[in-house]
């Protein structure tokens, strides 16, 4: 097959390109994920979308294609909603606290799926901190027990998406796969997607994508590209229930001068020790993370209640 007819629509520059509808976007992205097009076409697609930018309809189509090609995490009957935490950026200046967020949520009795792959060279990734905490990457997708954290490499969930993420190593630019990975829902049952943005424009486009796909999610400005709240700041947080948004927390000005116990070193072992200290009560949970956990729990309850209401009775 070929995507040349799509490239003619999206590849005419920022002003001359035309957006695709959701069905066409799903077909285009599906062919790219399937590896049924040439490397040259993949490169052209990535560059064209980098220049044009994704519309919400296109992103919804990309997510549809990804969902159809993802090995979904199973869900046990009457189990709580699964909390989905994407982790792709890692730490550059501050410790990556994504594992801490995941474990704080899990100890409240929820199953937590962290998924990701390294997309940034020279950073400390959450997978390494999880390893230091004795949480190994899954070798096969399976049920996640309540109150536990599982880490699924992207290649296990959707090999085509991993291949597309790796294109960045060749051309040096992000492509739609980087947004898809942070918006996707790889779960068969009720789930809460924890998502983040780095620039205001992405907040708008991600919110629109959640609305179109009817997702239940928490969206906020992340920390160095990770979804975990910056422990030094109070960021705006927006919840989505089946795509309908509501502000949960307004942004507050200022940055805390000190976070008790937060290490200056960002290596995996040091970050793991800090994570254990917080979990075991030797250090306090940073306020922004505590509030983020509260919002996730609230959304998870709503998602589980909605799923229960939809389950037919006999």
Short mmCIF file of C-alpha atoms in Angstrom, two decimals:
data_model
loop_
_atom_site.label_atom_id
_atom_site.label_comp_id
_atom_site.label_asym_id
_atom_site.label_seq_id
_atom_site.Cartn_x
_atom_site.Cartn_y
_atom_site.Cartn_z
CA UNK A 1 0.00 0.00 0.00
CA UNK A 2 1.00 3.66 -0.21
CA UNK A 3 0.31 6.82 1.75
CA UNK A 4 1.37 9.15 -1.08
CA UNK A 5 -2.17 10.52 -1.51
CA UNK A 6 -2.20 11.47 2.17
CA UNK A 7 1.25 13.03 1.93
CA UNK A 8 -0.04 15.28 -0.87
CA UNK A 9 -2.66 16.63 1.53
CA UNK A 10 -0.53 17.08 4.63
CA UNK A 11 2.82 17.85 3.02
CA UNK A 12 2.20 21.25 1.44
CA UNK A 13 3.61 23.28 4.30
CA UNK A 14 2.04 25.11 7.21
CA UNK A 15 -0.23 27.18 4.97
CA UNK A 16 -0.95 24.89 2.04
CA UNK A 17 -1.57 21.60 3.83
CA UNK A 18 -5.04 20.26 4.47
CA UNK A 19 -6.19 18.44 7.59
CA UNK A 20 -7.39 14.86 7.41
CA UNK A 21 -10.65 13.65 8.89
CA UNK A 22 -10.58 11.09 11.67
CA UNK A 23 -11.13 8.05 9.43
CA UNK A 24 -8.41 9.06 6.96
CA UNK A 25 -6.00 9.85 9.79
CA UNK A 26 -6.60 6.40 11.28
CA UNK A 27 -5.92 4.73 7.93
CA UNK A 28 -2.73 6.75 7.40
CA UNK A 29 -1.37 6.14 10.89
CA UNK A 30 -2.37 2.48 10.78
CA UNK A 31 -0.31 1.92 7.64
CA UNK A 32 2.66 3.64 9.27
CA UNK A 33 2.32 1.51 12.42
CA UNK A 34 1.97 -1.67 10.37
CA UNK A 35 5.24 -1.00 8.57
CA UNK A 36 3.51 -1.43 5.23
CA UNK A 37 5.05 1.75 3.79
CA UNK A 38 8.62 2.62 2.92
CA UNK A 39 11.11 4.29 5.23
CA UNK A 40 11.06 7.27 2.87
CA UNK A 41 7.29 7.62 3.29
CA UNK A 42 7.60 7.35 7.07
CA UNK A 43 10.18 10.13 7.08
CA UNK A 44 7.99 12.27 4.83
CA UNK A 45 5.02 11.70 7.13
CA UNK A 46 7.01 12.69 10.22
CA UNK A 47 8.38 15.86 8.65
CA UNK A 48 5.04 16.87 7.14
CA UNK A 49 3.26 16.50 10.47
CA UNK A 50 6.04 18.30 12.30
CA UNK A 51 5.55 21.32 10.03
CA UNK A 52 1.74 21.16 9.84
CA UNK A 53 0.91 20.04 13.37
CA UNK A 54 -1.83 17.60 14.31
CA UNK A 55 -5.46 18.67 14.49
CA UNK A 56 -7.63 17.14 17.22
CA UNK A 57 -9.48 15.09 14.58
CA UNK A 58 -6.19 13.74 13.26
CA UNK A 59 -4.96 12.91 16.75
CA UNK A 60 -8.20 11.08 17.49
CA UNK A 61 -7.68 9.07 14.31
CA UNK A 62 -4.08 8.30 15.24
CA UNK A 63 -5.30 7.09 18.64
CA UNK A 64 -7.97 4.92 16.98
CA UNK A 65 -5.31 3.26 14.84
CA UNK A 66 -3.04 2.73 17.83
CA UNK A 67 -5.81 1.28 19.97
CA UNK A 68 -6.62 -1.26 17.25
CA UNK A 69 -2.99 -2.43 17.21
CA UNK A 70 -2.30 -2.43 20.95
CA UNK A 71 -2.19 -5.50 23.17
CA UNK A 72 -4.63 -4.32 25.80
CA UNK A 73 -4.14 -4.82 29.52
CA UNK A 74 -6.97 -7.08 30.78
CA UNK A 75 -9.34 -5.98 33.53
CA UNK A 76 -10.84 -8.20 36.18
CA UNK A 77 -14.55 -8.00 36.90
CA UNK A 78 -15.39 -5.51 39.67
CA UNK A 79 -11.75 -4.37 39.89
CA UNK A 80 -10.92 -0.68 40.30
CA UNK A 81 -10.06 1.44 37.29
CA UNK A 82 -6.48 1.11 36.09
CA UNK A 83 -4.37 4.25 36.32
CA UNK A 84 -2.28 4.71 33.18
CA UNK A 85 0.96 6.66 33.57
CA UNK A 86 3.05 7.26 30.43
CA UNK A 87 6.75 7.92 31.01
CA UNK A 88 8.88 8.86 28.01
CA UNK A 89 11.04 11.86 28.85
CA UNK A 90 12.96 11.05 32.01
CA UNK A 91 14.94 13.38 34.25
CA UNK A 92 17.47 15.96 33.19
CA UNK A 93 17.78 18.38 36.14
CA UNK A 94 15.43 17.01 38.82
CA UNK A 95 14.87 13.44 40.05
CA UNK A 96 12.25 11.60 38.02
CA UNK A 97 9.39 11.16 40.48
CA UNK A 98 7.04 9.27 38.17
CA UNK A 99 7.66 5.98 40.06
CA UNK A 100 6.82 7.74 43.33
CA UNK A 101 3.52 8.95 41.87
CA UNK A 102 2.73 5.45 40.62
CA UNK A 103 3.47 3.85 43.99
CA UNK A 104 1.52 6.48 45.92
CA UNK A 105 -1.53 5.71 43.77
CA UNK A 106 -1.02 1.95 44.02
CA UNK A 107 -0.92 1.96 47.81
CA UNK A 108 -4.44 3.37 47.72
CA UNK A 109 -5.56 0.06 46.22
CA UNK A 110 -5.52 0.77 42.49
CA UNK A 111 -3.75 -1.12 39.71
CA UNK A 112 -1.21 1.15 38.02
CA UNK A 113 0.30 0.73 34.57
CA UNK A 114 3.44 2.70 33.76
CA UNK A 115 4.42 2.43 30.10
CA UNK A 116 7.25 3.98 28.16
CA UNK A 117 10.54 3.78 26.35
CA UNK A 118 13.63 5.95 26.28
CA UNK A 119 13.19 8.81 23.79
CA UNK A 120 15.73 11.26 25.21
CA UNK A 121 19.44 10.48 25.33
CA UNK A 122 21.37 11.41 28.46
CA UNK A 123 18.37 11.31 30.80
CA UNK A 124 17.48 9.09 33.73
CA UNK A 125 14.30 7.23 32.86
CA UNK A 126 11.56 6.00 35.17
CA UNK A 127 12.19 2.41 34.10
CA UNK A 128 15.64 2.55 35.72
CA UNK A 129 14.23 3.90 38.97
CA UNK A 130 11.55 1.19 38.94
CA UNK A 131 14.27 -1.41 38.48
CA UNK A 132 16.08 0.03 41.52
CA UNK A 133 12.78 -0.38 43.39
CA UNK A 134 12.61 -4.06 42.31
CA UNK A 135 9.85 -3.47 39.77
CA UNK A 136 11.01 -5.16 36.58
CA UNK A 137 9.63 -4.56 33.10
CA UNK A 138 6.91 -6.96 32.02
CA UNK A 139 7.80 -9.65 29.50
CA UNK A 140 4.15 -10.19 28.57
CA UNK A 141 1.01 -8.13 29.01
CA UNK A 142 -1.18 -9.48 31.78
CA UNK A 143 -3.57 -8.57 34.55
CA UNK A 144 -2.29 -6.00 37.05
CA UNK A 145 -3.16 -6.82 40.65
CA UNK A 146 -4.84 -4.10 42.65
CA UNK A 147 -2.40 -2.13 44.72
CA UNK A 148 0.56 -2.88 42.45
CA UNK A 149 2.58 -1.13 39.77
CA UNK A 150 3.49 -2.77 36.46
CA UNK A 151 5.87 -1.36 33.87
CA UNK A 152 5.17 -2.24 30.23
CA UNK A 153 7.72 -1.29 27.57
CA UNK A 154 6.04 0.38 24.59
CA UNK A 155 7.35 -2.36 22.30
CA UNK A 156 5.29 -4.87 24.27
CA UNK A 157 2.09 -2.86 23.95
CA UNK A 158 2.44 -1.70 20.36
CA UNK A 159 5.63 -2.54 18.41
CA UNK A 160 4.73 -0.19 15.57
CA UNK A 161 4.48 2.75 17.93
CA UNK A 162 7.91 1.95 19.37
CA UNK A 163 9.38 1.89 15.85
CA UNK A 164 7.86 5.28 15.10
CA UNK A 165 9.17 6.75 18.34
CA UNK A 166 12.63 5.54 17.36
CA UNK A 167 12.51 7.62 14.17
CA UNK A 168 13.42 10.60 16.34
CA UNK A 169 16.88 9.10 16.77
CA UNK A 170 17.34 9.33 12.98
CA UNK A 171 15.80 12.69 12.05
CA UNK A 172 16.14 14.48 15.40
CA UNK A 173 12.54 15.70 15.56
CA UNK A 174 9.45 14.58 17.44
CA UNK A 175 6.54 13.16 15.47
CA UNK A 176 2.90 12.33 16.25
CA UNK A 177 3.93 9.12 18.00
CA UNK A 178 5.22 11.18 20.92
CA UNK A 179 1.78 12.69 21.52
CA UNK A 180 -0.03 9.40 20.87
CA UNK A 181 2.10 7.64 23.49
CA UNK A 182 1.07 10.18 26.12
CA UNK A 183 -2.64 10.06 25.23
CA UNK A 184 -3.24 6.38 24.50
CA UNK A 185 -5.35 4.09 26.64
CA UNK A 186 -3.86 0.58 26.55
CA UNK A 187 -6.48 -0.91 28.89
CA UNK A 188 -9.44 -3.15 28.15
CA UNK A 189 -11.46 -1.90 31.12
CA UNK A 190 -12.07 1.40 32.92
CA UNK A 191 -8.97 3.55 33.12
CA UNK A 192 -7.70 6.98 34.06
CA UNK A 193 -5.01 8.40 31.80
CA UNK A 194 -2.54 10.71 33.53
CA UNK A 195 -1.24 13.13 30.91
CA UNK A 196 0.93 16.23 30.81
CA UNK A 197 2.06 18.96 28.48
CA UNK A 198 5.10 21.21 28.24
CA UNK A 199 3.61 24.13 26.25
CA UNK A 200 0.19 25.76 26.44
CA UNK A 201 -0.64 24.91 22.82
CA UNK A 202 -0.33 21.21 23.63
CA UNK A 203 -2.74 21.64 26.54
CA UNK A 204 -5.42 22.78 24.13
CA UNK A 205 -4.82 20.06 21.56
CA UNK A 206 -4.61 17.30 24.16
CA UNK A 207 -7.82 18.48 25.81
CA UNK A 208 -9.56 18.45 22.43
CA UNK A 209 -8.31 14.90 21.76
CA UNK A 210 -9.62 13.72 25.13
CA UNK A 211 -12.99 15.28 24.32
CA UNK A 212 -13.18 13.54 20.93
CA UNK A 213 -12.18 10.15 22.31
CA UNK A 214 -14.34 10.40 25.43
CA UNK A 215 -11.41 9.70 27.74
CA UNK A 216 -11.32 9.87 31.51
CA UNK A 217 -8.05 11.61 32.29
CA UNK A 218 -6.05 14.07 34.35
CA UNK A 219 -4.15 16.72 32.43
CA UNK A 220 -1.59 19.14 33.84
CA UNK A 221 1.76 20.73 33.11
CA UNK A 222 4.36 18.08 33.80
CA UNK A 223 7.89 18.10 35.14
CA UNK A 224 10.53 17.97 32.41
CA UNK A 225 8.02 16.21 30.18
CA UNK A 226 6.98 13.64 32.80
CA UNK A 227 3.38 13.50 34.02
CA UNK A 228 4.25 13.76 37.71
CA UNK A 229 3.54 17.12 39.36
CA UNK A 230 6.51 19.36 39.98
CA UNK A 231 7.01 19.13 43.77
CA UNK A 232 7.98 22.82 43.88
CA UNK A 233 4.89 24.28 42.21
CA UNK A 234 1.10 24.22 42.16
CA UNK A 235 0.10 23.64 38.55
CA UNK A 236 -3.32 23.86 36.96
CA UNK A 237 -4.98 20.45 36.75
CA UNK A 238 -7.96 19.56 34.59
CA UNK A 239 -9.99 16.39 34.90
CA UNK A 240 -11.88 14.75 32.04
CA UNK A 241 -14.81 12.43 32.57
CA UNK A 242 -15.74 10.77 29.31
CA UNK A 243 -14.24 13.72 27.53
CA UNK A 244 -16.02 16.42 29.55
CA UNK A 245 -13.49 18.76 31.22
CA UNK A 246 -13.58 20.33 34.63
CA UNK A 247 -10.91 22.34 36.38
CA UNK A 248 -9.75 20.58 39.52
CA UNK A 249 -6.96 22.92 40.55
CA UNK A 250 -5.95 26.43 39.52
CA UNK A 251 -2.34 27.35 39.01
CA UNK A 252 -0.75 29.21 41.90
CA UNK A 253 2.19 31.58 41.51
CA UNK A 254 5.58 30.97 43.01
CA UNK A 255 8.13 28.20 43.36
CA UNK A 256 9.08 26.57 46.64
CA UNK A 257 12.68 27.23 47.60
CA UNK A 258 13.06 23.81 49.18
CA UNK A 259 11.38 20.40 49.06
CA UNK A 260 12.27 18.42 52.21
CA UNK A 261 14.63 15.59 51.37
CA UNK A 262 14.51 16.03 47.59
CA UNK A 263 17.97 14.93 46.44
CA UNK A 264 20.18 17.02 44.22
CA UNK A 265 21.46 13.94 42.41
CA UNK A 266 19.15 12.47 39.77
CA UNK A 267 20.68 8.99 39.42
CA UNK A 268 18.33 6.01 39.68
CA UNK A 269 19.61 4.65 43.00
CA UNK A 270 19.41 8.01 44.78
CA UNK A 271 15.93 8.63 43.40
CA UNK A 272 14.84 5.16 44.51
CA UNK A 273 16.10 5.83 48.05
CA UNK A 274 14.15 9.09 48.18
CA UNK A 275 11.06 7.28 46.87
CA UNK A 276 11.33 4.64 49.61
CA UNK A 277 11.84 7.31 52.27
CA UNK A 278 8.63 9.06 51.23
CA UNK A 279 6.62 5.85 50.99
CA UNK A 280 7.80 4.69 54.42
CA UNK A 281 7.03 8.04 56.05
CA UNK A 282 10.61 9.10 56.74
CA UNK A 283 10.06 12.09 54.45
CA UNK A 284 6.80 13.92 53.69
CA UNK A 285 4.89 13.46 50.45
CA UNK A 286 5.37 16.71 48.48
CA UNK A 287 2.12 18.67 48.55
CA UNK A 288 1.67 18.91 44.76
CA UNK A 289 2.05 15.12 44.44
CA UNK A 290 -0.40 14.48 47.28
CA UNK A 291 -3.02 16.61 45.57
CA UNK A 292 -2.35 14.95 42.22
CA UNK A 293 -2.96 11.56 43.83
CA UNK A 294 -6.25 12.83 45.29
CA UNK A 295 -7.47 13.91 41.84
CA UNK A 296 -6.45 10.61 40.27
CA UNK A 297 -8.35 8.68 42.96
CA UNK A 298 -11.42 10.84 42.41
CA UNK A 299 -11.39 10.20 38.67
CA UNK A 300 -10.73 6.49 39.19
CA UNK A 301 -13.81 6.18 41.40
CA UNK A 302 -15.92 7.91 38.76
CA UNK A 303 -14.56 5.64 36.02
CA UNK A 304 -15.21 2.48 38.04
CA UNK A 305 -18.73 3.58 38.99
CA UNK A 306 -19.55 4.32 35.36
CA UNK A 307 -18.26 0.93 34.26
CA UNK A 308 -20.33 -0.80 36.94
CA UNK A 309 -23.46 1.06 35.89
CA UNK A 310 -22.94 -0.09 32.30
CA UNK A 311 -22.46 -3.76 33.21
CA UNK A 312 -25.63 -5.66 32.31
CA UNK A 313 -27.31 -7.56 35.12
CA UNK A 314 -28.69 -11.06 34.75
#
